[in-house]
Amino acid sequence: MSGARPPDGGTELGGIPKVPTVGWIREDALEAFYEGTERTPEPGPPAQPIFRCPFCISVFSVQRELHDHVYKTHRVERPVMFLGGTEPTGRAVVRVPVGRSAIVVANATAVRIGIDGRDPQRCLPDAVPKKLADTKQGEMKLVLLNESQVNAEPVSTHYTISFRIADAIDLKRVEEAFAEILVSSSITRDAISRFLVDQRTQGASKEYAVGLGNYCLGVLIKERPASEHLTTPLARYRELYGSALQILADFDRPLARLIAGIIRFAMNDFQEAGSSTGYWELDLARMLLNDPGRTTMPSSDTTAKRRPICPIDHGTARILALAARLSTQS
């Protein structure tokens, strides 16, 4: 039995020839319009750059002109605060009262203040001196804002200030404990610990006690008595002296001034050699080393009654004694 041959390029399947098909896309009127009107621009030189000011409608063809314009017209100064004529660090400690007249806020349009972790409150810069002067204890976080440019991110400066201000009566009690525990007998680690946990050294005056304790521990490490069996490196005393000085230098009290003077002398710092500590040998030695050609030196009051005030390491004591002998021979 014979049958018909399928045409070239096709196959027979169930008696139905297979023919090739062509893909197609239906084009609507809008696409046809775009196709007929869109044209690729002819190649040419690049357009001249323009620089728009982000703060106003000014436009410049040179970037340097934009920089000069922003600097002169839209310059925003960093807000800053001064305590007693000095800007505090990002984290600062205030140990003595600060009067309102000593607190200055500049270049700020607003301030956010948060105290002891509470939500910050927004206030005007003029309110800051009173808030700081009235705070005795606590931690205050301040954010100074300069929002003088409407279309710019505000410029801000952050300060965290810990207030640790004690009354004169509390400081006096610390000094009484210091004389009773660390001056009347030899310094030991146990004595320093007893001083720091004494009831009179707690509360607002704790900071003052820590400064005195660090000094005594520095003396102990420098002296290294055999009975203490110390393993702490000798160089550690300089860190303790520095820590004590950072605290005691803020207190305007005779004991604090004296110990701060001893620490500065022991660390070869004679910048305040002209100030009196009340310890004649120390004042004399500082002046001799700071200005050997000085014609006038402090004189000793031989009639005054003297009493132990604070411990001092033997090395420093020998230098002070030598300075006193030299003054009598000149």
mmCIF file of C-alpha atoms in Angstrom:
data_model
loop_
_atom_site.group_PDB
_atom_site.id
_atom_site.type_symbol
_atom_site.label_atom_id
_atom_site.label_comp_id
_atom_site.label_asym_id
_atom_site.label_seq_id
_atom_site.Cartn_x
_atom_site.Cartn_y
_atom_site.Cartn_z
ATOM 1 C CA MET A 1 0.000 0.000 0.000
ATOM 2 C CA SER A 2 1.344 3.334 -0.925
ATOM 3 C CA GLY A 3 0.582 6.787 0.423
ATOM 4 C CA ALA A 4 1.289 10.511 -0.289
ATOM 5 C CA ARG A 5 4.660 11.890 0.718
ATOM 6 C CA PRO A 6 4.583 14.896 3.056
ATOM 7 C CA PRO A 7 5.927 18.191 1.675
ATOM 8 C CA ASP A 8 9.601 19.105 2.278
ATOM 9 C CA GLY A 9 10.313 20.490 5.714
ATOM 10 C CA GLY A 10 7.285 18.941 7.339
ATOM 11 C CA THR A 11 6.492 15.728 9.083
ATOM 12 C CA GLU A 12 3.366 13.817 9.201
ATOM 13 C CA LEU A 13 1.797 13.281 12.587
ATOM 14 C CA GLY A 14 -1.597 11.664 12.687
ATOM 15 C CA GLY A 15 -2.140 12.777 9.135
ATOM 16 C CA ILE A 16 -1.649 16.539 10.022
ATOM 17 C CA PRO A 17 1.382 18.263 8.460
ATOM 18 C CA LYS A 18 3.611 20.379 10.776
ATOM 19 C CA VAL A 19 4.436 23.874 9.466
ATOM 20 C CA PRO A 20 6.914 26.403 10.910
ATOM 21 C CA THR A 21 5.581 29.403 12.961
ATOM 22 C CA VAL A 22 6.984 32.948 13.487
ATOM 23 C CA GLY A 23 6.963 34.861 16.845
ATOM 24 C CA TRP A 24 5.270 38.288 16.857
ATOM 25 C CA ILE A 25 4.547 41.233 19.187
ATOM 26 C CA ARG A 26 1.473 43.355 18.932
ATOM 27 C CA GLU A 27 2.410 47.050 18.820
ATOM 28 C CA ASP A 28 -0.079 49.590 20.080
ATOM 29 C CA ALA A 29 -0.477 53.145 18.846
ATOM 30 C CA LEU A 30 1.555 54.783 21.670
ATOM 31 C CA GLU A 31 4.594 52.556 21.085
ATOM 32 C CA ALA A 32 4.392 53.253 17.386
ATOM 33 C CA PHE A 33 4.399 57.012 18.146
ATOM 34 C CA TYR A 34 7.487 56.748 20.373
ATOM 35 C CA GLU A 35 9.331 54.714 17.796
ATOM 36 C CA GLY A 36 8.682 57.331 15.171
ATOM 37 C CA THR A 37 9.676 60.357 17.302
ATOM 38 C CA GLU A 38 12.606 59.207 19.492
ATOM 39 C CA ARG A 39 15.969 60.077 18.117
ATOM 40 C CA THR A 40 19.426 59.437 19.521
ATOM 41 C CA PRO A 41 21.232 62.780 19.999
ATOM 42 C CA GLU A 42 24.239 63.426 17.897
ATOM 43 C CA PRO A 43 27.556 63.028 19.773
ATOM 44 C CA GLY A 44 29.108 66.293 21.018
ATOM 45 C CA PRO A 45 31.163 67.881 23.832
ATOM 46 C CA PRO A 46 30.066 67.225 27.480
ATOM 47 C CA ALA A 47 27.870 69.790 29.164
ATOM 48 C CA GLN A 48 29.540 72.317 31.443
ATOM 49 C CA PRO A 49 29.346 71.224 35.124
ATOM 50 C CA ILE A 50 27.258 73.271 37.520
ATOM 51 C CA PHE A 51 27.532 73.383 41.310
ATOM 52 C CA ARG A 52 24.401 74.196 43.269
ATOM 53 C CA CYS A 53 24.541 75.508 46.830
ATOM 54 C CA PRO A 54 22.758 73.044 49.158
ATOM 55 C CA PHE A 55 21.585 75.905 51.395
ATOM 56 C CA CYS A 56 20.218 78.439 48.893
ATOM 57 C CA ILE A 57 19.411 78.858 45.159
ATOM 58 C CA SER A 58 22.895 80.016 44.123
ATOM 59 C CA VAL A 59 24.563 78.164 41.230
ATOM 60 C CA PHE A 60 28.276 78.234 40.354
ATOM 61 C CA SER A 61 30.322 76.982 37.430
ATOM 62 C CA VAL A 62 33.505 76.515 39.495
ATOM 63 C CA GLN A 63 33.620 74.303 42.573
ATOM 64 C CA ARG A 64 36.004 76.640 44.366
ATOM 65 C CA GLU A 65 33.440 79.433 44.064
ATOM 66 C CA LEU A 66 30.864 77.185 45.729
ATOM 67 C CA HIS A 67 33.272 76.445 48.593
ATOM 68 C CA ASP A 68 33.990 80.147 49.117
ATOM 69 C CA HIS A 69 30.292 80.950 49.026
ATOM 70 C CA VAL A 70 29.395 78.320 51.637
ATOM 71 C CA TYR A 71 32.280 79.365 53.899
ATOM 72 C CA LYS A 72 31.368 83.061 53.804
ATOM 73 C CA THR A 73 27.581 82.898 53.667
ATOM 74 C CA HIS A 74 26.560 79.657 55.345
ATOM 75 C CA ARG A 75 29.399 79.078 57.793
ATOM 76 C CA VAL A 76 28.227 77.336 60.985
ATOM 77 C CA GLU A 77 30.516 77.565 64.013
ATOM 78 C CA ARG A 78 30.951 74.618 66.370
ATOM 79 C CA PRO A 79 28.989 75.204 69.592
ATOM 80 C CA VAL A 80 31.246 75.265 72.629
ATOM 81 C CA MET A 81 31.058 75.605 76.415
ATOM 82 C CA PHE A 82 33.640 77.045 78.805
ATOM 83 C CA LEU A 83 33.974 76.336 82.534
ATOM 84 C CA GLY A 84 36.234 78.852 84.219
ATOM 85 C CA GLY A 85 37.710 79.928 80.879
ATOM 86 C CA THR A 86 38.546 76.381 79.707
ATOM 87 C CA GLU A 87 36.556 74.030 77.499
ATOM 88 C CA PRO A 88 35.978 70.721 79.317
ATOM 89 C CA THR A 89 36.839 67.436 77.659
ATOM 90 C CA GLY A 90 34.142 65.140 76.331
ATOM 91 C CA ARG A 91 34.010 63.516 79.773
ATOM 92 C CA ALA A 92 34.845 65.818 82.674
ATOM 93 C CA VAL A 93 34.565 65.845 86.462
ATOM 94 C CA VAL A 94 33.604 68.917 88.485
ATOM 95 C CA ARG A 95 34.793 68.662 92.085
ATOM 96 C CA VAL A 96 34.433 72.269 93.270
ATOM 97 C CA PRO A 97 31.516 74.698 92.884
ATOM 98 C CA VAL A 98 31.413 76.683 89.640
ATOM 99 C CA GLY A 99 29.736 80.099 89.640
ATOM 100 C CA ARG A 100 27.306 81.110 86.933
ATOM 101 C CA SER A 101 29.638 83.840 85.705
ATOM 102 C CA ALA A 102 32.325 81.212 85.007
ATOM 103 C CA ILE A 103 30.040 79.215 82.654
ATOM 104 C CA VAL A 104 29.813 80.406 79.056
ATOM 105 C CA VAL A 105 28.007 78.829 76.090
ATOM 106 C CA ALA A 106 28.890 80.136 72.617
ATOM 107 C CA ASN A 107 27.705 79.445 69.042
ATOM 108 C CA ALA A 108 24.672 77.476 70.240
ATOM 109 C CA THR A 109 21.025 78.021 69.356
ATOM 110 C CA ALA A 110 19.662 75.268 71.630
ATOM 111 C CA VAL A 111 20.840 72.763 74.258
ATOM 112 C CA ARG A 112 19.599 69.307 75.240
ATOM 113 C CA ILE A 113 20.308 68.349 78.880
ATOM 114 C CA GLY A 114 19.826 64.921 80.451
ATOM 115 C CA ILE A 115 20.553 64.312 84.149
ATOM 116 C CA ASP A 116 21.257 60.890 85.672
ATOM 117 C CA GLY A 117 19.932 58.959 82.678
ATOM 118 C CA ARG A 118 16.597 60.773 82.418
ATOM 119 C CA ASP A 119 15.209 61.881 79.062
ATOM 120 C CA PRO A 120 16.982 65.008 77.820
ATOM 121 C CA GLN A 121 15.141 68.318 77.997
ATOM 122 C CA ARG A 122 15.579 71.041 75.404
ATOM 123 C CA CYS A 123 16.389 74.535 76.642
ATOM 124 C CA LEU A 124 17.952 77.795 75.535
ATOM 125 C CA PRO A 125 21.715 78.362 75.996
ATOM 126 C CA ASP A 126 21.038 81.102 78.551
ATOM 127 C CA ALA A 127 19.591 78.492 80.933
ATOM 128 C CA VAL A 128 22.761 76.372 81.043
ATOM 129 C CA PRO A 129 24.827 78.407 83.580
ATOM 130 C CA LYS A 130 22.107 78.175 86.239
ATOM 131 C CA LYS A 131 21.529 74.453 85.714
ATOM 132 C CA LEU A 132 25.249 73.668 86.024
ATOM 133 C CA ALA A 133 25.855 76.005 88.962
ATOM 134 C CA ASP A 134 22.943 74.493 90.912
ATOM 135 C CA THR A 135 24.080 70.868 90.431
ATOM 136 C CA LYS A 136 26.203 69.359 93.218
ATOM 137 C CA GLN A 137 25.952 65.623 92.614
ATOM 138 C CA GLY A 138 25.038 63.598 89.535
ATOM 139 C CA GLU A 139 25.935 63.071 85.900
ATOM 140 C CA MET A 140 24.799 65.530 83.266
ATOM 141 C CA LYS A 141 24.864 64.955 79.515
ATOM 142 C CA LEU A 142 24.748 68.077 77.386
ATOM 143 C CA VAL A 143 24.324 68.370 73.624
ATOM 144 C CA LEU A 144 24.964 71.861 72.300
ATOM 145 C CA LEU A 145 23.272 72.529 68.950
ATOM 146 C CA ASN A 146 23.883 75.166 66.310
ATOM 147 C CA GLU A 147 20.826 75.156 64.051
ATOM 148 C CA SER A 148 21.477 78.483 62.361
ATOM 149 C CA GLN A 149 21.267 76.952 58.851
ATOM 150 C CA VAL A 150 17.736 75.842 58.023
ATOM 151 C CA ASN A 151 18.625 73.365 55.271
ATOM 152 C CA ALA A 152 21.676 71.902 57.017
ATOM 153 C CA GLU A 153 22.196 69.236 59.639
ATOM 154 C CA PRO A 154 22.721 70.965 63.026
ATOM 155 C CA VAL A 155 26.300 71.122 64.268
ATOM 156 C CA SER A 156 26.511 69.520 67.712
ATOM 157 C CA THR A 157 29.004 69.191 70.563
ATOM 158 C CA HIS A 158 28.585 66.583 73.316
ATOM 159 C CA TYR A 159 29.726 66.846 76.944
ATOM 160 C CA THR A 160 29.304 64.410 79.833
ATOM 161 C CA ILE A 161 30.009 66.068 83.180
ATOM 162 C CA SER A 162 30.093 64.265 86.525
ATOM 163 C CA PHE A 163 29.432 66.562 89.489
ATOM 164 C CA ARG A 164 31.149 65.411 92.692
ATOM 165 C CA ILE A 165 31.032 68.509 94.870
ATOM 166 C CA ALA A 166 31.432 68.050 98.621
ATOM 167 C CA ASP A 167 30.840 70.555 101.410
ATOM 168 C CA ALA A 168 33.768 71.970 103.369
ATOM 169 C CA ILE A 169 32.632 70.074 106.476
ATOM 170 C CA ASP A 170 32.787 66.748 104.623
ATOM 171 C CA LEU A 171 36.264 67.534 103.270
ATOM 172 C CA LYS A 172 37.420 68.392 106.782
ATOM 173 C CA ARG A 173 36.218 65.014 108.021
ATOM 174 C CA VAL A 174 38.246 63.291 105.306
ATOM 175 C CA GLU A 175 41.356 65.172 106.423
ATOM 176 C CA GLU A 176 40.750 64.133 110.024
ATOM 177 C CA ALA A 177 40.560 60.479 108.971
ATOM 178 C CA PHE A 178 43.690 60.945 106.856
ATOM 179 C CA ALA A 179 45.680 62.348 109.793
ATOM 180 C CA GLU A 180 44.405 59.679 112.162
ATOM 181 C CA ILE A 181 44.999 56.644 109.918
ATOM 182 C CA LEU A 182 47.785 57.524 107.453
ATOM 183 C CA VAL A 183 49.844 60.236 109.150
ATOM 184 C CA SER A 184 50.049 59.101 112.750
ATOM 185 C CA SER A 185 51.591 55.743 111.810
ATOM 186 C CA SER A 186 53.482 54.045 108.977
ATOM 187 C CA ILE A 187 51.745 53.600 105.631
ATOM 188 C CA THR A 188 50.583 50.087 104.795
ATOM 189 C CA ARG A 189 48.168 48.692 102.278
ATOM 190 C CA ASP A 190 45.880 47.745 105.146
ATOM 191 C CA ALA A 191 45.952 51.314 106.492
ATOM 192 C CA ILE A 192 45.092 52.747 103.065
ATOM 193 C CA SER A 193 42.175 50.317 102.758
ATOM 194 C CA ARG A 194 40.897 51.253 106.229
ATOM 195 C CA PHE A 195 41.095 54.935 105.292
ATOM 196 C CA LEU A 196 39.103 54.455 102.087
ATOM 197 C CA VAL A 197 36.307 52.512 103.821
ATOM 198 C CA ASP A 198 36.167 54.796 106.865
ATOM 199 C CA GLN A 199 32.721 56.314 107.371
ATOM 200 C CA ARG A 200 34.199 59.815 107.173
ATOM 201 C CA THR A 201 35.494 59.246 103.619
ATOM 202 C CA GLN A 202 32.203 58.179 102.073
ATOM 203 C CA GLY A 203 29.548 60.110 100.207
ATOM 204 C CA ALA A 204 30.239 63.327 98.336
ATOM 205 C CA SER A 205 33.801 63.594 99.697
ATOM 206 C CA LYS A 206 34.804 60.141 98.400
ATOM 207 C CA GLU A 207 36.618 61.707 95.436
ATOM 208 C CA TYR A 208 38.884 63.720 97.767
ATOM 209 C CA ALA A 209 39.668 60.604 99.799
ATOM 210 C CA VAL A 210 40.558 58.639 96.656
ATOM 211 C CA GLY A 211 43.061 61.328 95.658
ATOM 212 C CA LEU A 212 44.755 61.175 99.081
ATOM 213 C CA GLY A 213 44.708 57.379 99.035
ATOM 214 C CA ASN A 214 46.305 57.196 95.587
ATOM 215 C CA TYR A 215 49.117 59.470 96.741
ATOM 216 C CA CYS A 216 49.835 57.320 99.776
ATOM 217 C CA LEU A 217 49.781 54.143 97.710
ATOM 218 C CA GLY A 218 52.239 55.784 95.312
ATOM 219 C CA VAL A 219 54.566 56.580 98.229
ATOM 220 C CA LEU A 220 54.271 52.990 99.468
ATOM 221 C CA ILE A 221 55.137 51.520 96.049
ATOM 222 C CA LYS A 222 58.061 53.916 95.689
ATOM 223 C CA GLU A 223 59.429 53.096 99.152
ATOM 224 C CA ARG A 224 58.782 49.335 98.808
ATOM 225 C CA PRO A 225 59.114 48.324 102.492
ATOM 226 C CA ALA A 226 60.067 44.672 102.938
ATOM 227 C CA SER A 227 57.128 44.056 105.265
ATOM 228 C CA GLU A 228 54.635 44.710 102.447
ATOM 229 C CA HIS A 229 56.030 42.066 100.041
ATOM 230 C CA LEU A 230 55.083 44.202 97.041
ATOM 231 C CA THR A 231 55.026 42.757 93.519
ATOM 232 C CA THR A 232 53.696 45.886 91.827
ATOM 233 C CA PRO A 233 56.258 47.404 89.404
ATOM 234 C CA LEU A 234 58.066 50.467 90.705
ATOM 235 C CA ALA A 235 56.917 52.539 87.706
ATOM 236 C CA ARG A 236 53.349 52.180 88.951
ATOM 237 C CA TYR A 237 53.945 54.946 91.505
ATOM 238 C CA ARG A 238 54.050 57.548 88.733
ATOM 239 C CA GLU A 239 50.575 56.526 87.557
ATOM 240 C CA LEU A 240 49.245 56.808 91.106
ATOM 241 C CA TYR A 241 50.927 60.188 91.589
ATOM 242 C CA GLY A 242 49.376 61.427 88.346
ATOM 243 C CA SER A 243 45.929 60.172 89.314
ATOM 244 C CA ALA A 244 46.183 61.823 92.730
ATOM 245 C CA LEU A 245 47.357 65.116 91.216
ATOM 246 C CA GLN A 246 44.474 65.182 88.752
ATOM 247 C CA ILE A 247 42.036 65.045 91.668
ATOM 248 C CA LEU A 248 43.791 67.100 94.350
ATOM 249 C CA ALA A 249 44.702 69.977 92.025
ATOM 250 C CA ASP A 250 41.003 70.909 91.918
ATOM 251 C CA PHE A 251 40.701 71.412 95.690
ATOM 252 C CA ASP A 252 41.680 74.758 97.165
ATOM 253 C CA ARG A 253 42.681 73.375 100.555
ATOM 254 C CA PRO A 254 46.081 73.529 102.326
ATOM 255 C CA LEU A 255 46.526 69.751 102.458
ATOM 256 C CA ALA A 256 45.585 69.322 98.798
ATOM 257 C CA ARG A 257 47.928 72.154 97.725
ATOM 258 C CA LEU A 258 50.798 70.671 99.730
ATOM 259 C CA ILE A 259 50.452 67.144 98.338
ATOM 260 C CA ALA A 260 49.964 68.482 94.809
ATOM 261 C CA GLY A 261 53.204 70.460 95.254
ATOM 262 C CA ILE A 262 55.075 67.380 96.465
ATOM 263 C CA ILE A 263 53.840 65.336 93.498
ATOM 264 C CA ARG A 264 54.833 68.018 90.983
ATOM 265 C CA PHE A 265 58.292 68.286 92.579
ATOM 266 C CA ALA A 266 58.762 64.504 92.533
ATOM 267 C CA MET A 267 57.826 64.451 88.827
ATOM 268 C CA ASN A 268 60.150 67.371 87.940
ATOM 269 C CA ASP A 269 57.300 69.781 87.261
ATOM 270 C CA PHE A 270 58.292 73.284 88.379
ATOM 271 C CA GLN A 271 55.685 75.323 86.503
ATOM 272 C CA GLU A 272 54.082 76.538 89.728
ATOM 273 C CA ALA A 273 57.320 76.980 91.636
ATOM 274 C CA GLY A 274 56.357 80.501 92.728
ATOM 275 C CA SER A 275 53.219 79.421 94.614
ATOM 276 C CA SER A 276 53.482 78.700 98.319
ATOM 277 C CA THR A 277 52.598 75.321 99.766
ATOM 278 C CA GLY A 278 53.333 76.241 103.394
ATOM 279 C CA TYR A 279 56.178 73.703 103.490
ATOM 280 C CA TRP A 280 59.323 75.855 103.574
ATOM 281 C CA GLU A 281 61.778 73.210 102.381
ATOM 282 C CA LEU A 282 59.564 72.342 99.407
ATOM 283 C CA ASP A 283 59.031 75.966 98.382
ATOM 284 C CA LEU A 284 62.774 76.621 98.672
ATOM 285 C CA ALA A 285 63.794 73.567 96.622
ATOM 286 C CA ARG A 286 61.284 74.345 93.868
ATOM 287 C CA MET A 287 62.585 77.899 93.550
ATOM 288 C CA LEU A 288 66.231 76.804 93.561
ATOM 289 C CA LEU A 289 65.681 74.287 90.791
ATOM 290 C CA ASN A 290 63.375 76.494 88.758
ATOM 291 C CA ASP A 291 65.571 79.620 88.957
ATOM 292 C CA PRO A 292 69.079 78.983 90.364
ATOM 293 C CA GLY A 293 70.040 82.635 89.868
ATOM 294 C CA ARG A 294 67.216 83.939 92.024
ATOM 295 C CA THR A 295 68.500 86.479 94.568
ATOM 296 C CA THR A 296 65.670 86.192 97.105
ATOM 297 C CA MET A 297 64.514 82.932 98.626
ATOM 298 C CA PRO A 298 61.720 82.123 101.079
ATOM 299 C CA SER A 299 62.892 82.298 104.669
ATOM 300 C CA SER A 300 62.099 79.766 107.359
ATOM 301 C CA ASP A 301 60.088 80.767 110.408
ATOM 302 C CA THR A 302 62.082 79.085 113.154
ATOM 303 C CA THR A 303 59.555 80.106 115.809
ATOM 304 C CA ALA A 304 56.592 78.390 114.160
ATOM 305 C CA LYS A 305 55.469 75.070 115.586
ATOM 306 C CA ARG A 306 55.567 72.258 113.044
ATOM 307 C CA ARG A 307 53.601 69.023 112.969
ATOM 308 C CA PRO A 308 53.343 66.094 110.530
ATOM 309 C CA ILE A 309 50.819 66.757 107.789
ATOM 310 C CA CYS A 310 51.345 64.045 105.189
ATOM 311 C CA PRO A 311 53.758 61.197 104.377
ATOM 312 C CA ILE A 312 56.619 61.791 101.941
ATOM 313 C CA ASP A 313 59.040 59.346 100.337
ATOM 314 C CA HIS A 314 62.645 59.312 101.569
ATOM 315 C CA GLY A 315 64.145 60.279 98.212
ATOM 316 C CA THR A 316 62.144 63.514 98.019
ATOM 317 C CA ALA A 317 62.751 64.219 101.717
ATOM 318 C CA ARG A 318 66.542 63.965 101.243
ATOM 319 C CA ILE A 319 66.486 66.416 98.328
ATOM 320 C CA LEU A 320 64.461 68.905 100.371
ATOM 321 C CA ALA A 321 66.866 68.576 103.309
ATOM 322 C CA LEU A 322 69.832 69.160 100.986
ATOM 323 C CA ALA A 323 68.204 72.307 99.592
ATOM 324 C CA ALA A 324 67.728 73.625 103.129
ATOM 325 C CA ARG A 325 71.420 73.027 103.987
ATOM 326 C CA LEU A 326 72.561 74.748 100.795
ATOM 327 C CA SER A 327 70.497 77.814 101.644
ATOM 328 C CA THR A 328 72.228 78.166 105.030
ATOM 329 C CA GLN A 329 75.698 77.939 103.473
ATOM 330 C CA SER A 330 75.151 80.579 100.789
#
